[in-house]
CSV table of C-alpha atoms in Angstrom, one decimal:
chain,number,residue,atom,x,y,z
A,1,UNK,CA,-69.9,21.0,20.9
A,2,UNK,CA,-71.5,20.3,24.1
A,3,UNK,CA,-70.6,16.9,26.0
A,4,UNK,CA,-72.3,14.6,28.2
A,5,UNK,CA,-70.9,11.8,30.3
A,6,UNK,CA,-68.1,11.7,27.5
A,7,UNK,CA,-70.5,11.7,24.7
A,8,UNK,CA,-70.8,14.5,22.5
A,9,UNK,CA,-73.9,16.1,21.1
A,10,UNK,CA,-73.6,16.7,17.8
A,11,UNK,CA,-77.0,17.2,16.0
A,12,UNK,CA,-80.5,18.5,17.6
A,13,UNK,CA,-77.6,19.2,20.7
A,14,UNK,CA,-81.2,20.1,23.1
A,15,UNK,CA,-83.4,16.8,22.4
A,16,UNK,CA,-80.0,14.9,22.3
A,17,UNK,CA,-80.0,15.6,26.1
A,18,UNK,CA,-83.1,15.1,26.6
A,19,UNK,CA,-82.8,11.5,25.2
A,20,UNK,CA,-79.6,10.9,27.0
A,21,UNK,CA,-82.1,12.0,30.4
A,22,UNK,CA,-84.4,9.2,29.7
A,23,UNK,CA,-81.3,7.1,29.6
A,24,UNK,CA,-79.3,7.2,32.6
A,25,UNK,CA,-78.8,4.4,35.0
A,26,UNK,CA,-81.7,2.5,32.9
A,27,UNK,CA,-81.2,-0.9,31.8
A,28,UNK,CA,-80.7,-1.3,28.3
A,29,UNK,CA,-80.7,-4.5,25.8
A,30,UNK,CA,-78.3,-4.4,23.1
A,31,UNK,CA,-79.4,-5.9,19.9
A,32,UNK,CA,-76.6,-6.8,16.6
A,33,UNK,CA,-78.7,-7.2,13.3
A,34,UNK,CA,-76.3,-9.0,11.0
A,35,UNK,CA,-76.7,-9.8,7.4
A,36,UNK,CA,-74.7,-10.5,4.0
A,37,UNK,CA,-74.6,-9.2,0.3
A,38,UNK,CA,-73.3,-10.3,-2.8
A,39,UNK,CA,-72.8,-6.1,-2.9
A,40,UNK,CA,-69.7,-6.4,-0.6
A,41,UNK,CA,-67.6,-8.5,-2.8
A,42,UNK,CA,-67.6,-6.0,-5.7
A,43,UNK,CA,-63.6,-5.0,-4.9
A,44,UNK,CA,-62.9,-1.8,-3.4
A,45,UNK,CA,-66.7,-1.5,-1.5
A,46,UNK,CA,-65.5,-3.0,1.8
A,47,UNK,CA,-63.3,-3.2,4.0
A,48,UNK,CA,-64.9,-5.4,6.3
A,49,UNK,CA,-62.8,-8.5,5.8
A,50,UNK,CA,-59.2,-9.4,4.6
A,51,UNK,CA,-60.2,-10.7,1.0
A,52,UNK,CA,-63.6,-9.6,-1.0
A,53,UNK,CA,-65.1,-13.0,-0.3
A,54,UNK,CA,-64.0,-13.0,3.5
A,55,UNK,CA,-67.0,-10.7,3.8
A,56,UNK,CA,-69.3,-13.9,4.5
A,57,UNK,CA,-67.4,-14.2,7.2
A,58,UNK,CA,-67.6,-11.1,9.1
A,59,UNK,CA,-71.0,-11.1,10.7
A,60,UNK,CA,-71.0,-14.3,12.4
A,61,UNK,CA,-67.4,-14.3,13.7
A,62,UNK,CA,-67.9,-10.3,15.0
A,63,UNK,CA,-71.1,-11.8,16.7
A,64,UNK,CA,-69.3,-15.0,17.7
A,65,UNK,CA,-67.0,-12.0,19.4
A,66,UNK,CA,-69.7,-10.7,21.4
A,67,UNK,CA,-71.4,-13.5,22.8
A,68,UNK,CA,-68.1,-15.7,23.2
A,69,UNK,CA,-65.3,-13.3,23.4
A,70,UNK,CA,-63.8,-15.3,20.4
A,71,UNK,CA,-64.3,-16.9,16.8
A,72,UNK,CA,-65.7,-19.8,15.8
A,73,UNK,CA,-65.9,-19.9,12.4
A,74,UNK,CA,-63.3,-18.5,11.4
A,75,UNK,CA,-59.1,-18.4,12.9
A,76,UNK,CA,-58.4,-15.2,14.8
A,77,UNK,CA,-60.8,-12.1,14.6
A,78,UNK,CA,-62.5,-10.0,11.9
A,79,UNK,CA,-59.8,-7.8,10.2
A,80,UNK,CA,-59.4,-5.0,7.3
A,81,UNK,CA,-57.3,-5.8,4.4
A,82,UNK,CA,-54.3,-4.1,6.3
A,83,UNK,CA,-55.0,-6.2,9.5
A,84,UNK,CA,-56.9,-3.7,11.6
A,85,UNK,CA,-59.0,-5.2,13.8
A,86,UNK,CA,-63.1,-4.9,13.3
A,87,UNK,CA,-65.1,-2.8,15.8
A,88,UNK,CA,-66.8,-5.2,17.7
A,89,UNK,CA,-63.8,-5.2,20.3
A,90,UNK,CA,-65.3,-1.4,21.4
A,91,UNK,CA,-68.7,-2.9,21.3
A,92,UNK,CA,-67.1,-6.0,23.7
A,93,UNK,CA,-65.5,-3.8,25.7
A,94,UNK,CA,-68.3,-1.6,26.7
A,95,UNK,CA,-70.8,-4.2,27.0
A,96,UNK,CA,-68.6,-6.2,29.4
A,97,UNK,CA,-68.2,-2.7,31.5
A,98,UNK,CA,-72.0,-2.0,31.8
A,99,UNK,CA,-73.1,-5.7,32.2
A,100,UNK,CA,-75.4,-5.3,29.0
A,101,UNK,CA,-77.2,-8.4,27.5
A,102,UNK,CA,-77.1,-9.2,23.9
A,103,UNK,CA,-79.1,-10.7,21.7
A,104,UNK,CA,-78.6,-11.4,17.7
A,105,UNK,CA,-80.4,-11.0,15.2
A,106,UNK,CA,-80.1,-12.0,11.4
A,107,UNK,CA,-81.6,-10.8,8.8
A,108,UNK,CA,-80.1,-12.9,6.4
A,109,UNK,CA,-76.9,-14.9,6.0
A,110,UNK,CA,-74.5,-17.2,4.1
A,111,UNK,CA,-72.7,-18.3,7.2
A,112,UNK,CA,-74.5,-19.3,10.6
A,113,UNK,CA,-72.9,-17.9,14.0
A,114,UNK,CA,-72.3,-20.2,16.5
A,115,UNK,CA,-74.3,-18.5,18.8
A,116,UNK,CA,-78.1,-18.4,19.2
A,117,UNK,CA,-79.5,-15.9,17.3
A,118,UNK,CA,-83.3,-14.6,15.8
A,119,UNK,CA,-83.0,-16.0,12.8
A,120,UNK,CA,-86.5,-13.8,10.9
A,121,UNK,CA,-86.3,-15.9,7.6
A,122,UNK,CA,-84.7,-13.9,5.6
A,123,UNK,CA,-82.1,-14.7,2.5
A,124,UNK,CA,-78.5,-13.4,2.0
A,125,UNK,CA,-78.2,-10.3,-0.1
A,126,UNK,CA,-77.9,-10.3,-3.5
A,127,UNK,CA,-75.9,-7.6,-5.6
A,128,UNK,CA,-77.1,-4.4,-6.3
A,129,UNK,CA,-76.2,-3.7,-9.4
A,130,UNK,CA,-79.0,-6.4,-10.7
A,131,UNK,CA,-82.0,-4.5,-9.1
A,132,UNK,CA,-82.6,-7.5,-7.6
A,133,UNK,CA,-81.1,-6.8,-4.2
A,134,UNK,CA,-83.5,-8.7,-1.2
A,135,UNK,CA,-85.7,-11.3,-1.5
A,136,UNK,CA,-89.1,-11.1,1.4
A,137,UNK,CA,-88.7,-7.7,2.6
A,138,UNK,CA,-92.2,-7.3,3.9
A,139,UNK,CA,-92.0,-10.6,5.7
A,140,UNK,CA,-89.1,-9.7,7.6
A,141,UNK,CA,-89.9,-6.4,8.8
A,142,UNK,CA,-93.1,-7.9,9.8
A,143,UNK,CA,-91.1,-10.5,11.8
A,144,UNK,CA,-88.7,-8.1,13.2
A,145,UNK,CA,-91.5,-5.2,14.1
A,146,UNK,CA,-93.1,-8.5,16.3
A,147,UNK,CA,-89.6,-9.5,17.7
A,148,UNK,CA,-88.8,-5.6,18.6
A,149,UNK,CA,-92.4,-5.4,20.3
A,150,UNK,CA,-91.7,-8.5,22.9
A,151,UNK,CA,-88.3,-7.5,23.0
A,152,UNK,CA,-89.5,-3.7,24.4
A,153,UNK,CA,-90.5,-5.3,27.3
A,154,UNK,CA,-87.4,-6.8,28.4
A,155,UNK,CA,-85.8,-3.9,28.8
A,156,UNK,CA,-85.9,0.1,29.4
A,157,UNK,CA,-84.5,1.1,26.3
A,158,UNK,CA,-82.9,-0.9,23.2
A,159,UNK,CA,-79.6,-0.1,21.4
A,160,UNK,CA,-79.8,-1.6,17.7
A,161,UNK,CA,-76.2,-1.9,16.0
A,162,UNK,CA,-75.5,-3.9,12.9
A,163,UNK,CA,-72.4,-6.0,10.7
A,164,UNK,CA,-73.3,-5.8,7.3
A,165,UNK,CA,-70.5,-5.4,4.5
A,166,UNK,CA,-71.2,-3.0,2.1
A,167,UNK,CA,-73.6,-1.9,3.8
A,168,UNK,CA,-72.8,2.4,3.2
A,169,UNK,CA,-73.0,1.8,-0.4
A,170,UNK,CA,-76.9,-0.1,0.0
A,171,UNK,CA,-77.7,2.9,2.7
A,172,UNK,CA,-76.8,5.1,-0.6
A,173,UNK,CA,-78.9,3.1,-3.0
A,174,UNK,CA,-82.2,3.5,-0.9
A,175,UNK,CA,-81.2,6.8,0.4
A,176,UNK,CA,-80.9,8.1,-3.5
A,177,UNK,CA,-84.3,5.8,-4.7
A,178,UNK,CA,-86.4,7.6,-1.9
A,179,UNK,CA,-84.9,10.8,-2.7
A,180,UNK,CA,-82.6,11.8,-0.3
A,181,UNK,CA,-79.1,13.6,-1.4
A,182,UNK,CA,-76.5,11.2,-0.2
A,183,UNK,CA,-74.1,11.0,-3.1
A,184,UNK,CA,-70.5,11.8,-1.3
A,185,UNK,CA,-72.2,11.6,2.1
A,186,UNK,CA,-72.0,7.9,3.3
A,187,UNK,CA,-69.0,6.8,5.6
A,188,UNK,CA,-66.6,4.0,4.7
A,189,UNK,CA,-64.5,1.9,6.1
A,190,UNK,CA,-61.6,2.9,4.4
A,191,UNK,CA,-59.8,6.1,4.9
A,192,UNK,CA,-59.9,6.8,1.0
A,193,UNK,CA,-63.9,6.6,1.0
A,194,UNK,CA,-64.4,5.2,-2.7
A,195,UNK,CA,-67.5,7.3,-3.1
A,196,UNK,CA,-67.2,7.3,-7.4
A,197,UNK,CA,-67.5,3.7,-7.2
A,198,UNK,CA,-70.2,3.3,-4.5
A,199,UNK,CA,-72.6,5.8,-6.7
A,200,UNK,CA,-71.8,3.8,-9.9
A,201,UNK,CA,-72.8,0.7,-8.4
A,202,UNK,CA,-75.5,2.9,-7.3
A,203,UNK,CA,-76.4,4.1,-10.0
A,204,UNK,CA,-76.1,0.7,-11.9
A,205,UNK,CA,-78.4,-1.0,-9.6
A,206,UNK,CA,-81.2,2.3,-10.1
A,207,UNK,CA,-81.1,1.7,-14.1
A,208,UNK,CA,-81.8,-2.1,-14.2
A,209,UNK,CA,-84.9,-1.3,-12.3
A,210,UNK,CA,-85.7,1.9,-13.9
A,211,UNK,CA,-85.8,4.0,-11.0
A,212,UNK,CA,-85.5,7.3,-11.0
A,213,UNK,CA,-83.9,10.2,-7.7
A,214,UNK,CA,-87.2,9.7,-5.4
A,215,UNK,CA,-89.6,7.6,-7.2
A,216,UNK,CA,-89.5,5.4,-4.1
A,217,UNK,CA,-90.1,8.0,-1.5
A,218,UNK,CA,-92.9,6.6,-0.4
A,219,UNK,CA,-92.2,3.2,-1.1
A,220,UNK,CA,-89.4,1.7,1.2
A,221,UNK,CA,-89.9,-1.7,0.2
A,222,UNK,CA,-89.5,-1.1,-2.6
A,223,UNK,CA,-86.3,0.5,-2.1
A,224,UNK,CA,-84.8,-2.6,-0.2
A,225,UNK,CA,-86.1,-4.9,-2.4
A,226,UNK,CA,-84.1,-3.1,-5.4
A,227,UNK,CA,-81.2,-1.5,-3.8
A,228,UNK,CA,-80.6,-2.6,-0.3
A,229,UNK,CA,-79.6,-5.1,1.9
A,230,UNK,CA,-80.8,-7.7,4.1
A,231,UNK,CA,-80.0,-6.1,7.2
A,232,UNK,CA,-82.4,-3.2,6.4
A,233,UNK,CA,-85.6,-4.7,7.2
A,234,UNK,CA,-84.9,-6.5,9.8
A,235,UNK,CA,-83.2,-3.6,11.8
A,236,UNK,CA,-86.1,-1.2,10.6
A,237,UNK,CA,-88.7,-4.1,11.8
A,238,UNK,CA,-87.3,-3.7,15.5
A,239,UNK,CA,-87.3,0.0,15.5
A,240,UNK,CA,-90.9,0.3,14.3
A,241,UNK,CA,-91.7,-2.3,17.2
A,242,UNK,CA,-89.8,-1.6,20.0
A,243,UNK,CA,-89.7,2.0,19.7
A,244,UNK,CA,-93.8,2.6,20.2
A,245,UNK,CA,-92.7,1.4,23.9
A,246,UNK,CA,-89.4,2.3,24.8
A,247,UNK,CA,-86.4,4.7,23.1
A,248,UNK,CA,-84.2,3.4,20.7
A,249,UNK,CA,-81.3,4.0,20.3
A,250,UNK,CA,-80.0,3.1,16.8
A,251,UNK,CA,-75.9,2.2,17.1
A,252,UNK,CA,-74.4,3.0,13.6
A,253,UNK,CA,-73.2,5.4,11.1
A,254,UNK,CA,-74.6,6.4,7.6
A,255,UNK,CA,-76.3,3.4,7.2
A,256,UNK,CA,-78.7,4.6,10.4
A,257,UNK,CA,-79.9,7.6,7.9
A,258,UNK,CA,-81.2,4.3,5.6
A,259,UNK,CA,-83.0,3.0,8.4
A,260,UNK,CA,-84.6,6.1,9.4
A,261,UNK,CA,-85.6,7.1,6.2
A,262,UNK,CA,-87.7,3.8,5.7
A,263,UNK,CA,-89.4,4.2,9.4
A,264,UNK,CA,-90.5,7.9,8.7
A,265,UNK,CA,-92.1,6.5,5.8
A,266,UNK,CA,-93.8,3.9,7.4
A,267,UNK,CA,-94.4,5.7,10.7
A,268,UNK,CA,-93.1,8.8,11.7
A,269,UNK,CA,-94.9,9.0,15.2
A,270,UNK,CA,-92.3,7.0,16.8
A,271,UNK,CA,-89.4,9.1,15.7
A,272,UNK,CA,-89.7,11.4,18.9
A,273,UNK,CA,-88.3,8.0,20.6
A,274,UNK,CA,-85.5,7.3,18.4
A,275,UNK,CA,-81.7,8.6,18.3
A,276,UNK,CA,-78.7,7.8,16.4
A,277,UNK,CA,-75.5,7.0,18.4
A,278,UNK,CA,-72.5,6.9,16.8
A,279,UNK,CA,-68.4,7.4,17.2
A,280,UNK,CA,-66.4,10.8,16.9
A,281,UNK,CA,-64.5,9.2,13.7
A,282,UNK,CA,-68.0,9.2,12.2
A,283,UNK,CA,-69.2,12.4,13.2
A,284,UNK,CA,-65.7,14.4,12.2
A,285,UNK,CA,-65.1,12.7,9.4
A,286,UNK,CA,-64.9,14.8,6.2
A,287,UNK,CA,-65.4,12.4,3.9
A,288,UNK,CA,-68.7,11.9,4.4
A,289,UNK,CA,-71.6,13.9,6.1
A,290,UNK,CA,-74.2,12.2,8.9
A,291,UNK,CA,-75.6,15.2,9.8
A,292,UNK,CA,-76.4,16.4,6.1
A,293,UNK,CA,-78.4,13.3,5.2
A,294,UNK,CA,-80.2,12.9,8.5
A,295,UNK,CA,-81.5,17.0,8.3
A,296,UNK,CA,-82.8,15.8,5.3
A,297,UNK,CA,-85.2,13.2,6.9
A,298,UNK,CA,-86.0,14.0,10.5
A,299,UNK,CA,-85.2,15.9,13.6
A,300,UNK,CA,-83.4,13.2,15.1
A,301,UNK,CA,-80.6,13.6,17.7
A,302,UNK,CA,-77.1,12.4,16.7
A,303,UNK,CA,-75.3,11.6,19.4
A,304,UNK,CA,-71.3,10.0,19.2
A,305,UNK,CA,-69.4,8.6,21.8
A,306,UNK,CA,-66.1,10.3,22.0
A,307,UNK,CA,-63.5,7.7,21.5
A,308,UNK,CA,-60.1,8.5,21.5
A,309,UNK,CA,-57.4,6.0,20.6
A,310,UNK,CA,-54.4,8.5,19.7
A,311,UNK,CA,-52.9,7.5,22.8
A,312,UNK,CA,-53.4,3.7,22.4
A,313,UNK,CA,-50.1,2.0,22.6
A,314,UNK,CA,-51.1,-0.4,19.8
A,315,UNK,CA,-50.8,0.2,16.4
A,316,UNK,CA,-53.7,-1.3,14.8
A,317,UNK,CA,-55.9,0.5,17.6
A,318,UNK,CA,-54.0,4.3,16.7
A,319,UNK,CA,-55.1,3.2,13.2
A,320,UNK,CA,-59.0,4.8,13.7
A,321,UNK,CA,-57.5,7.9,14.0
A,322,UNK,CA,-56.1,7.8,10.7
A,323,UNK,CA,-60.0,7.3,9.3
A,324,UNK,CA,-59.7,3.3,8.8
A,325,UNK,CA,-63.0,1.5,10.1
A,326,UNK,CA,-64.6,4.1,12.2
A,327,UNK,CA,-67.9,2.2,13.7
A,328,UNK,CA,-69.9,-1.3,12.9
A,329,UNK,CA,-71.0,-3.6,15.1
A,330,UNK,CA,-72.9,-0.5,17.1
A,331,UNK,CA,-69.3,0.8,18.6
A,332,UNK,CA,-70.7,3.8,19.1
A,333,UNK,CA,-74.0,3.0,20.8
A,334,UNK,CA,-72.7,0.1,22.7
A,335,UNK,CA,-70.1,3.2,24.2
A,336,UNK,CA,-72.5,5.7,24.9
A,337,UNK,CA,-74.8,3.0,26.8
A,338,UNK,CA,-72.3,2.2,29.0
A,339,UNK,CA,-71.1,6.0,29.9
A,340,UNK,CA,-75.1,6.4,30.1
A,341,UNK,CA,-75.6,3.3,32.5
A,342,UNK,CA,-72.9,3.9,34.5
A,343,UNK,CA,-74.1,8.0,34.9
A,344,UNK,CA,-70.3,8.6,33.8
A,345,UNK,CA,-68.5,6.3,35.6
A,346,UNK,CA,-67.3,4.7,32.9
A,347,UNK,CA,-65.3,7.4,30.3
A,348,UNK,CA,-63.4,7.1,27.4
A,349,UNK,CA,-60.5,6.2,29.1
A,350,UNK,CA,-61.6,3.2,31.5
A,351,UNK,CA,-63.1,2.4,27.8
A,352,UNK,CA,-60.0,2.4,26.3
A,353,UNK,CA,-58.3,0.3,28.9
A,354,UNK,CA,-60.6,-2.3,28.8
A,355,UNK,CA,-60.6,-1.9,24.8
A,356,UNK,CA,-56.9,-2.5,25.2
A,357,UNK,CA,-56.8,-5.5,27.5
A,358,UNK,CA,-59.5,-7.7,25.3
A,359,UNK,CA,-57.2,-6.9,22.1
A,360,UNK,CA,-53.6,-7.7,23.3
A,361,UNK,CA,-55.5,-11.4,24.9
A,362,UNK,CA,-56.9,-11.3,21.0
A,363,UNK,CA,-54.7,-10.4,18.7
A,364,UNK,CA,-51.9,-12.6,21.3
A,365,UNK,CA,-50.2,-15.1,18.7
A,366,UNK,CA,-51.4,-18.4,19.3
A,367,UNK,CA,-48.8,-21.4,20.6
């Protein structure tokens, strides 16, 4: 697999570089779209929080992260049920390296960050399994397709990341209502990717609503409004506006094959300025297949920054090897902007280092 500047070039290799061209030494704007669910506190969906109804939680304090380099509403930082800490310190890390401005936007939450953010309008998640999933769709997407159109000219290029829990298993319920294969394809954030329950949640959200494999093909508000999350149209909404302008870069996993299924069917012109940018624990991961889903939907590039922490010296950071977390909070964009930015001068390991240094003044017990 060919590599660039430490990031590797895993799908559509030849327009991948070409995108990565348009990229270097350019000044990006990096963009978190955060949202909630009542979806994430089914048990066993998420991992993204200590206890179920943590998940609230998680947004706000990973954007409280960013913006503050520490937690406001809640003690400490974001962490898996086994103590693993959330993504956003690779997203910190490489932002602080390339000097990259951030800016938040919500699509729709329980808890407020304290931080300024966008706020589009939109409501908390609901769960899935009614068929009654998002309240407003077109109203947000509207909102955010205005925001992402100002917010193109701020900058050479966006990178769009997102904290939403559960947020695989509502990629999986749009993905399967506009009739794209995804069953056993999403990520997790768990090493033991619970795919039987995320398709019967799935599939239990699909039958109140009576939708059949497809019916919503053409219809992605549909989808959303049903099956997905809040985070969805508000990410979308900035994509379809910014991207008409300026590349986008869209900083995520499996959930990015969600968001680009519902702007091809809104408007597949801009798809020649869009790539997805992930991590290496996303892209090898055999429990789930990126590449599989996106073929499905467009010829987009997949790019993933190749992080390495095997040779961490902390515990909780060797834990990504072993398949726990794996991106969120656009880790993998944030990393490949600043290895882009910097034309190489930052790699993997100055990453790392800098990765390392922002979690032992973290995770340091306080007196």
């Amino acid at each position: 697999m060919k590599k660039i500047h430490d990031v590797l070039l895993f799908h559509e290799a030849n327009k991948g570089e070409g995108f990565l061209e348009r990229l270097e030494g350019k000044k990006p704007l990096f963009i978190c779209t955060i949202g909630t669910t009542e979806t994430a506190k089914i048990p066993g969906i998420s991992a993204a929080g200590k206890y179920p109804e943590l998940t609230d939680y998680t947004p706000p304090a990973d954007v409280e992260l960013l913006i503050l380099g520490r937690c406001k509403c809640i003690s400490g930082v974001p962490v898996t049920p086994e103590g693993i800490p959330t993504p956003a310190l690779i997203t910190m890390a490489a932002l602080r390296l390339a000097d990259t401005p951030v800016l938040i936007v919500s699509g729709g939450l329980k808890v407020k960050p304290h931080v300024p953010f966008i706020d589009l309008g939109g409501k908390p998640g609901g769960d899935i399994r009614t068929g009654r999933a998002v309240e407003d769709v077109e109203e947000t997407l509207t909102r955010a397709e205005i925001a992402g159109d100002n917010l193109s000219r701020m900058a050479d290029y966006l990178v769009i990341g997102e904290s939403i829990p559960g947020g695989t298993t509502t990629a999986l319920g749009v993905l399967l209502a506009m009739g794209i294969d995804a069953k056993g394809k999403v990520s997790s954030s768990m090493p033991g990717n619970p795919h039987e329950l995320k398709i019967k949640t799935v599939e239990e959200g699909l039958r109140a609503t009576k939708i059949k494999f497809g019916s919503l093909s053409r219809d992605p508000i549909s989808a959303i409004s049903h099956v997905g999350d809040p985070m969805m149209p508000a990410f979308a909404g900035l994509v379809l506006g910014a991207a008409r302008r300026v590349p986008v870069l869209m900083a995520g996993g499996t959930q990015m094959c969600a968001i680009l299924a519902i702007i091809k069917a809104l408007n597949p012109h801009i798809l020649e300025n869009v790539a997805i940018g992930t991590t290496r624990w996303i892209v090898m991961d055999k429990t789930s297949d990126i590449k599989g889903i996106v073929a499905q939907i467009a010829d987009v590039p997949i790019l993933a920054a190749d992080i390495d922490f095997s040779k961490s010296k902390h515990e909780g950071l060797r834990a990504y090897e072993a398949g726990v977390v794996k991106e969120g909070v656009g880790a993998g964009g944030a990393a490949i902007t600043a290895m882009t930015k910097s034309r190489g001068l930052i790699t993997k390991d100055i990453l790392l280092m800098e990765i390392e240094k922002i979690y032992e003044s973290l995770m340091r017990p306080t007196p």
